[in-house]
Short mmCIF file of C-alpha atoms in Angstrom, two decimals:
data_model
loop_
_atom_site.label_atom_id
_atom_site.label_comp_id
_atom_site.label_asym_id
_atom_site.label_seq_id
_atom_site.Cartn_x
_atom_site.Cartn_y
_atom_site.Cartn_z
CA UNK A 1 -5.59 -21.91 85.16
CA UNK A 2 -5.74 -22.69 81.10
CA UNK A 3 -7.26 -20.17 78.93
CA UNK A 4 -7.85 -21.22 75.29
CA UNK A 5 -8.59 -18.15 72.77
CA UNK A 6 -10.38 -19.19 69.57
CA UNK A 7 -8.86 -16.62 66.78
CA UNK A 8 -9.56 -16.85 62.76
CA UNK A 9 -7.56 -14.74 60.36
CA UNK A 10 -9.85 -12.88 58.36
CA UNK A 11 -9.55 -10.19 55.02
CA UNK A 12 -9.97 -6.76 56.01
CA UNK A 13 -13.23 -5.65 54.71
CA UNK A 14 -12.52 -2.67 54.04
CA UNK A 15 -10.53 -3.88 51.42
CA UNK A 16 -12.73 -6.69 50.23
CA UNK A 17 -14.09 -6.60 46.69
CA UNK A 18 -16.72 -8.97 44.78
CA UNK A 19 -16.03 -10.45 41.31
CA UNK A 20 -19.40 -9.47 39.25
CA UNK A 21 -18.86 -12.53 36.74
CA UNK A 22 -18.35 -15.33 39.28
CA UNK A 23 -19.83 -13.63 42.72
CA UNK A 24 -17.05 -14.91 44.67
CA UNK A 25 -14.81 -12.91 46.91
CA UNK A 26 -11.48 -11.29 45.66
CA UNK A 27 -8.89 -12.49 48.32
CA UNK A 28 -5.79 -11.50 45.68
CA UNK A 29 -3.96 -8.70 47.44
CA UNK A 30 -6.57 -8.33 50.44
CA UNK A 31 -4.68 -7.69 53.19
CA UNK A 32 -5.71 -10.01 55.79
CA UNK A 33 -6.09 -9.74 59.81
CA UNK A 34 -6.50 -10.67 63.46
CA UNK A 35 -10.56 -10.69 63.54
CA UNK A 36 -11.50 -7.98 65.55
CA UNK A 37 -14.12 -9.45 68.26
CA UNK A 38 -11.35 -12.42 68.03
CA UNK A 39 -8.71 -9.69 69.82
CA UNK A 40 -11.32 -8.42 72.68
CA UNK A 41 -11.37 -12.47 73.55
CA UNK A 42 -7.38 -12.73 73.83
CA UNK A 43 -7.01 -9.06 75.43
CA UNK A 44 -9.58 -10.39 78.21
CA UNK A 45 -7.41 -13.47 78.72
CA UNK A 46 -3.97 -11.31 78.81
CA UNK A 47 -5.81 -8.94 81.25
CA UNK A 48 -6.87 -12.28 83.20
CA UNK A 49 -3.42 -13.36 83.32
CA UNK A 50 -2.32 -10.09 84.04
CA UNK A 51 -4.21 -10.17 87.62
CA UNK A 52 -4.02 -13.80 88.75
CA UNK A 53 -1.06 -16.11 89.47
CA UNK A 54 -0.29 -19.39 87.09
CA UNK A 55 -2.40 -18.47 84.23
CA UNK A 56 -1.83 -19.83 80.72
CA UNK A 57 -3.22 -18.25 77.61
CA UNK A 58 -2.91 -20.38 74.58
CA UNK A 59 -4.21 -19.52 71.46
CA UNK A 60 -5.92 -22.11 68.65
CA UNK A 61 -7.35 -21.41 65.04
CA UNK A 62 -8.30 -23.24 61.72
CA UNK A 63 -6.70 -21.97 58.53
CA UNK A 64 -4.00 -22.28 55.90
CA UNK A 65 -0.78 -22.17 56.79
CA UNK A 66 0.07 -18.05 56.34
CA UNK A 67 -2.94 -18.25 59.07
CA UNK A 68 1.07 -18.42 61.67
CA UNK A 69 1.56 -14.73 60.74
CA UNK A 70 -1.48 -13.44 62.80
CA UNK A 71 -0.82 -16.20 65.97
CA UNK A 72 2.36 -14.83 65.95
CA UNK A 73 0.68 -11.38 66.63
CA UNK A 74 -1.32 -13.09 69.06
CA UNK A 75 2.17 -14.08 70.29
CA UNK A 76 3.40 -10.61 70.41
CA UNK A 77 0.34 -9.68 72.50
CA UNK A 78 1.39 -11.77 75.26
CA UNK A 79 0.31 -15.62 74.34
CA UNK A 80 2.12 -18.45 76.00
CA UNK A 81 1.27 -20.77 73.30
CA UNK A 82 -0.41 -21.06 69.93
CA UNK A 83 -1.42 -23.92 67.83
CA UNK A 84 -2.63 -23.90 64.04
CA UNK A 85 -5.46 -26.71 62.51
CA UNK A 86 -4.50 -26.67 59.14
CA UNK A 87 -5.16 -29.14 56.04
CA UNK A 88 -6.49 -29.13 52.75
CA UNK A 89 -8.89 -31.69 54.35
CA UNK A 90 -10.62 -28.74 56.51
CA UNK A 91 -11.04 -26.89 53.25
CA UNK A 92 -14.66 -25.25 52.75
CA UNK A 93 -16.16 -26.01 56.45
CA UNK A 94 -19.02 -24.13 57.43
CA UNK A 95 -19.79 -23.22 61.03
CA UNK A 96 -21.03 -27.00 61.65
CA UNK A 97 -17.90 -28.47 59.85
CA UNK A 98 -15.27 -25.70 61.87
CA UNK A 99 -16.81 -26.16 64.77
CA UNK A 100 -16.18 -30.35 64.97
CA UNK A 101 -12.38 -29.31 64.27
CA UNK A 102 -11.88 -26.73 66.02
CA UNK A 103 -13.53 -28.75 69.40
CA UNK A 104 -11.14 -31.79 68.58
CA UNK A 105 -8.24 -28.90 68.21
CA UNK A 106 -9.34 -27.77 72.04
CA UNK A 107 -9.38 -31.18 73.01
CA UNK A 108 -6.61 -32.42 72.07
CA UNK A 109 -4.79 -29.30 73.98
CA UNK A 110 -6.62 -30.57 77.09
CA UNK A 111 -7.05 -28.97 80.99
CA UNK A 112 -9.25 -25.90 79.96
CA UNK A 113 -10.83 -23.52 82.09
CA UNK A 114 -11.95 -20.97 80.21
CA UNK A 115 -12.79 -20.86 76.24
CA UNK A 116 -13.02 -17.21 74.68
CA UNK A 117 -13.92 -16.56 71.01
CA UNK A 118 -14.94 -13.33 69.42
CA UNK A 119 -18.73 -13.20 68.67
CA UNK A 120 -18.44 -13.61 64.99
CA UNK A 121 -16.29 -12.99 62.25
CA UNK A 122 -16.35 -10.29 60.22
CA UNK A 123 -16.03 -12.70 56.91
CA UNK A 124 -18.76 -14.67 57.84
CA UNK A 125 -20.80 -12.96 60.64
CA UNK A 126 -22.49 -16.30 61.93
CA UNK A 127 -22.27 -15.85 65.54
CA UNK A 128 -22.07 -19.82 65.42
CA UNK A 129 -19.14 -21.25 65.99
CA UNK A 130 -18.67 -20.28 69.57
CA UNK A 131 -21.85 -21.74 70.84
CA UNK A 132 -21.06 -25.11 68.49
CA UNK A 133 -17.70 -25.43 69.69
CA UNK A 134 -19.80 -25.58 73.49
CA UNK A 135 -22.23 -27.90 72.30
CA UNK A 136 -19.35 -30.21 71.02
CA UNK A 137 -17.00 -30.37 74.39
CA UNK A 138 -20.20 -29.90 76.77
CA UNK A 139 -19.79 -27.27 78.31
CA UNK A 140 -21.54 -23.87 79.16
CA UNK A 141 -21.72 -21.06 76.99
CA UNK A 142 -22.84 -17.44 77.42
CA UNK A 143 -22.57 -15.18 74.34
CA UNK A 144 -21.78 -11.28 73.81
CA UNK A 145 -20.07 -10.73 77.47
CA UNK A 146 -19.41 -7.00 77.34
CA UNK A 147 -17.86 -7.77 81.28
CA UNK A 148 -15.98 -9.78 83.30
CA UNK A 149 -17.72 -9.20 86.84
CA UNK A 150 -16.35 -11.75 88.94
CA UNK A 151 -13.71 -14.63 88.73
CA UNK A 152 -13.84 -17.45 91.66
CA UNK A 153 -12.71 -20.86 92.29
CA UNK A 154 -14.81 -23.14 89.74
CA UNK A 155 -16.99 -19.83 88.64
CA UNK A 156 -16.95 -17.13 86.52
CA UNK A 157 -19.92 -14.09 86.89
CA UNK A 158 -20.33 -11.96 83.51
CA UNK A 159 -22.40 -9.45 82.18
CA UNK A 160 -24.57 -10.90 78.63
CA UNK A 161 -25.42 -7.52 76.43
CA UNK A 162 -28.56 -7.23 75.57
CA UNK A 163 -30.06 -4.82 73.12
CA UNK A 164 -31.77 -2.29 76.09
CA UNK A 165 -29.18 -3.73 78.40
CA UNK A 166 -27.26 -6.53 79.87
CA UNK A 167 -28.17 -9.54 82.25
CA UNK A 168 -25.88 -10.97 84.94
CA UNK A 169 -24.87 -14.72 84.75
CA UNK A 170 -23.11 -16.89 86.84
CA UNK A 171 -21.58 -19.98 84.75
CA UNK A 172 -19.32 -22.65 86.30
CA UNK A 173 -16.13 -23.48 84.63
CA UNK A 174 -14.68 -25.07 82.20
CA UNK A 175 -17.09 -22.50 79.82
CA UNK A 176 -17.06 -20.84 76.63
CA UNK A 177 -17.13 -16.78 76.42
CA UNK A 178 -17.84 -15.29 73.37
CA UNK A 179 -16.96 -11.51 73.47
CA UNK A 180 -18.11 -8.18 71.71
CA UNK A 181 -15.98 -5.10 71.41
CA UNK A 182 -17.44 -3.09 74.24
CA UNK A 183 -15.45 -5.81 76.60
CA UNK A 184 -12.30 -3.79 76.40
CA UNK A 185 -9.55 -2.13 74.43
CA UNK A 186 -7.12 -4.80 72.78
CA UNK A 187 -3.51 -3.92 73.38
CA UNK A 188 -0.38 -3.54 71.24
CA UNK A 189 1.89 -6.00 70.37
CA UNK A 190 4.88 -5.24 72.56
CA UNK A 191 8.60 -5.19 71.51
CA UNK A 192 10.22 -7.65 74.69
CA UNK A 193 6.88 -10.21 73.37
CA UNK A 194 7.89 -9.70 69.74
CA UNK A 195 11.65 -10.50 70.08
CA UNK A 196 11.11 -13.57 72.65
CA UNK A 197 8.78 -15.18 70.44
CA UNK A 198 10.66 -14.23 66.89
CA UNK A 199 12.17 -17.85 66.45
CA UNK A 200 8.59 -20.00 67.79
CA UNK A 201 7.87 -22.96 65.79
CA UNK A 202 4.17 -23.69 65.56
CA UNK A 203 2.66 -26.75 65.77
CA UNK A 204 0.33 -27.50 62.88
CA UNK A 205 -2.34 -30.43 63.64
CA UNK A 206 -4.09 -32.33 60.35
CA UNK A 207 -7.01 -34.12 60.78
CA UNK A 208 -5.10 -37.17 61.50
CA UNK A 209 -3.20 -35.34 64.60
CA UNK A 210 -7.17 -34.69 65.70
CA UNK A 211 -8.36 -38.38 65.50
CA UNK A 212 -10.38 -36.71 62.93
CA UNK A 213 -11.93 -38.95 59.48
CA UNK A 214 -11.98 -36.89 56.51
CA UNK A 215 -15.61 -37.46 56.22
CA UNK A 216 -15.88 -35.17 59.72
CA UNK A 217 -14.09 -32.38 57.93
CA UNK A 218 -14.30 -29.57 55.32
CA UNK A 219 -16.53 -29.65 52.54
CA UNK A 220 -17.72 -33.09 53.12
CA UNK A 221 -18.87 -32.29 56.27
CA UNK A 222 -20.40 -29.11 55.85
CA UNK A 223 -24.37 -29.71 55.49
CA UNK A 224 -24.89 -25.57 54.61
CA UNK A 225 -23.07 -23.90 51.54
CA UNK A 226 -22.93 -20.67 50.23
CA UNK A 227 -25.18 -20.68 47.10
CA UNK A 228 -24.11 -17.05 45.82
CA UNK A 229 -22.37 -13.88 47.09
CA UNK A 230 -22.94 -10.67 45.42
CA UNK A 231 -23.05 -6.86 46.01
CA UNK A 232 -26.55 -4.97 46.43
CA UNK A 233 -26.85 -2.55 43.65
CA UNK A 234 -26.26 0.93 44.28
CA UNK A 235 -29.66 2.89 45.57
CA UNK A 236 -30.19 5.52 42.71
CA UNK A 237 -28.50 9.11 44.17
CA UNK A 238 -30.08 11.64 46.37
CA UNK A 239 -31.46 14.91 45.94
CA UNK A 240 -30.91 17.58 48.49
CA UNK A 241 -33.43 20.15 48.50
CA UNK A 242 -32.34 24.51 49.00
CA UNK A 243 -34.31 27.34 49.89
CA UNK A 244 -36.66 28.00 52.68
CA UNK A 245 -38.33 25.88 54.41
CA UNK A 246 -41.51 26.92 52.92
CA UNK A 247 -40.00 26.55 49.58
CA UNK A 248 -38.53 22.81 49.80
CA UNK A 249 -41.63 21.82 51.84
CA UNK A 250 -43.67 22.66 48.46
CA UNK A 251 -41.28 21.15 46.39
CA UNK A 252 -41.41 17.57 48.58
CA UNK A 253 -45.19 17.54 48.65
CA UNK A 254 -44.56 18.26 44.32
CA UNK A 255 -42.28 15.25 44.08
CA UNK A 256 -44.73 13.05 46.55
CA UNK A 257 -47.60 14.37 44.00
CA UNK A 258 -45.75 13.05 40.80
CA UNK A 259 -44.83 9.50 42.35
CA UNK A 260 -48.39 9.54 43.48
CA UNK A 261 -47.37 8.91 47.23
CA UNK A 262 -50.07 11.53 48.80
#
């Protein structure tokens, strides 16, 4: 069995900042990461090879070259294999534009069973490249599996969370899985992982290695674009109200009196 895990390196956003001026993001000194969702999908494919005999986990992902210092954590969790998309052509792709690469990317790695991505990143927060990647190879998809039920020859049974809940779905294989963070507890890197896979040279595709035309790719190919970012302004402070509850109760119904709200 192949397993192919879709991973993005993403800025922490807990250390992301927005220029005021220009509205754009401030990557300079950002630290950036394994997206998070993007580590439930590889855990579940490490726990899947874990439990079953001749299982291969490889991992793919779209991004600039640096992008090789978070597959080779993915390396250091237990990955076989990882490949990296990268070129300036690929530059600027929305969901629609990522989605056509990262599908040829898959393709071009070949004999898939199973597809897991995270749900969304946490830079962009689409949900949409998962499900596109799908439509692209032609294949199933089921979106936010919070469980892996069952695992049989040709079929996989999850659990789909829902918002009061979760449905049960049988989907045949090859499929794509995207995961959410109630699906389990992603693992450490470990030291014997770290040290065999110290010296791995990565294989960086271009859009020519994809049978891709530039026109398919990046900017060019991207029919939705990000008009403006920008930070909602700070909601003016709070007032906490002391004394009894007799006494703040009269001075709420005071300050709902002078904004003329009762």
């Amino acid at each position: 069995m192949k397993i192919v895990v879709c991973a993005k390196q993403v800025p922490d956003t807990n250390e992301v900042k927005i220029d005021p001026i220009k509205g754009t993001l401030i990557r300079e000194g950002v630290p950036s990461i394994l997206n998070p969702d993007d580590a439930n999908a590889l855990e579940e494919a490490l726990r899947i090879k874990d439990d079953y005999e001749d299982v291969k986990v490889d991992v793919i992902s779209m991004g600039p070259p640096q992008a090789c210092t978070m597959l080779q954590e993915c390396l250091g969790m237990g990955a076989d294999d990882a490949y990296l998309l990268s070129d300036r052509a690929f530059g600027g792709a929305d969901t629609c534009a990522t989605s056509t690469t990262i599908a040829a990317g898959i393709k071009k790695i070949g004999d898939y069973d199973i597809i897991f991505a995270g749900r969304q990143t946490i830079d962009g927060d689409t949900a949409q490249v998962g499900p596109q990647v799908a439509y692209r190879l032609d294949i199933p998809v089921v979106t936010y599996v919070q469980k892996v039920v069952k695992m049989e020859e040709g079929l996989i049974t999850v659990q789909r969370q829902l918002e009061d809940g979760y449905e049960v779905i049988e989907v045949k294989t090859p499929c794509l899985l995207t995961c959410v963070k109630e699906l389990n507890d992603p693992r450490y890197m470990s030291i014997y992982n770290i040290v065999a896979t110290k010296d791995y040279k990565f294989e960086m595709r271009n859009h020519e290695d994809l049978n891709l035309d530039k026109k398919d790719c990046g900017l060019s190919a991207s029919p939705t674009q990000v008009f403006k970012s920008f930070t909602p302004k700070p909601k003016g402070k709070g007032e906490i109200l002391c004394g009894t509850c007799e006494d703040m109760a009269c001075t709420l119904i005071g300050r709902f009196n002078e904004k003329h709200l009762i």
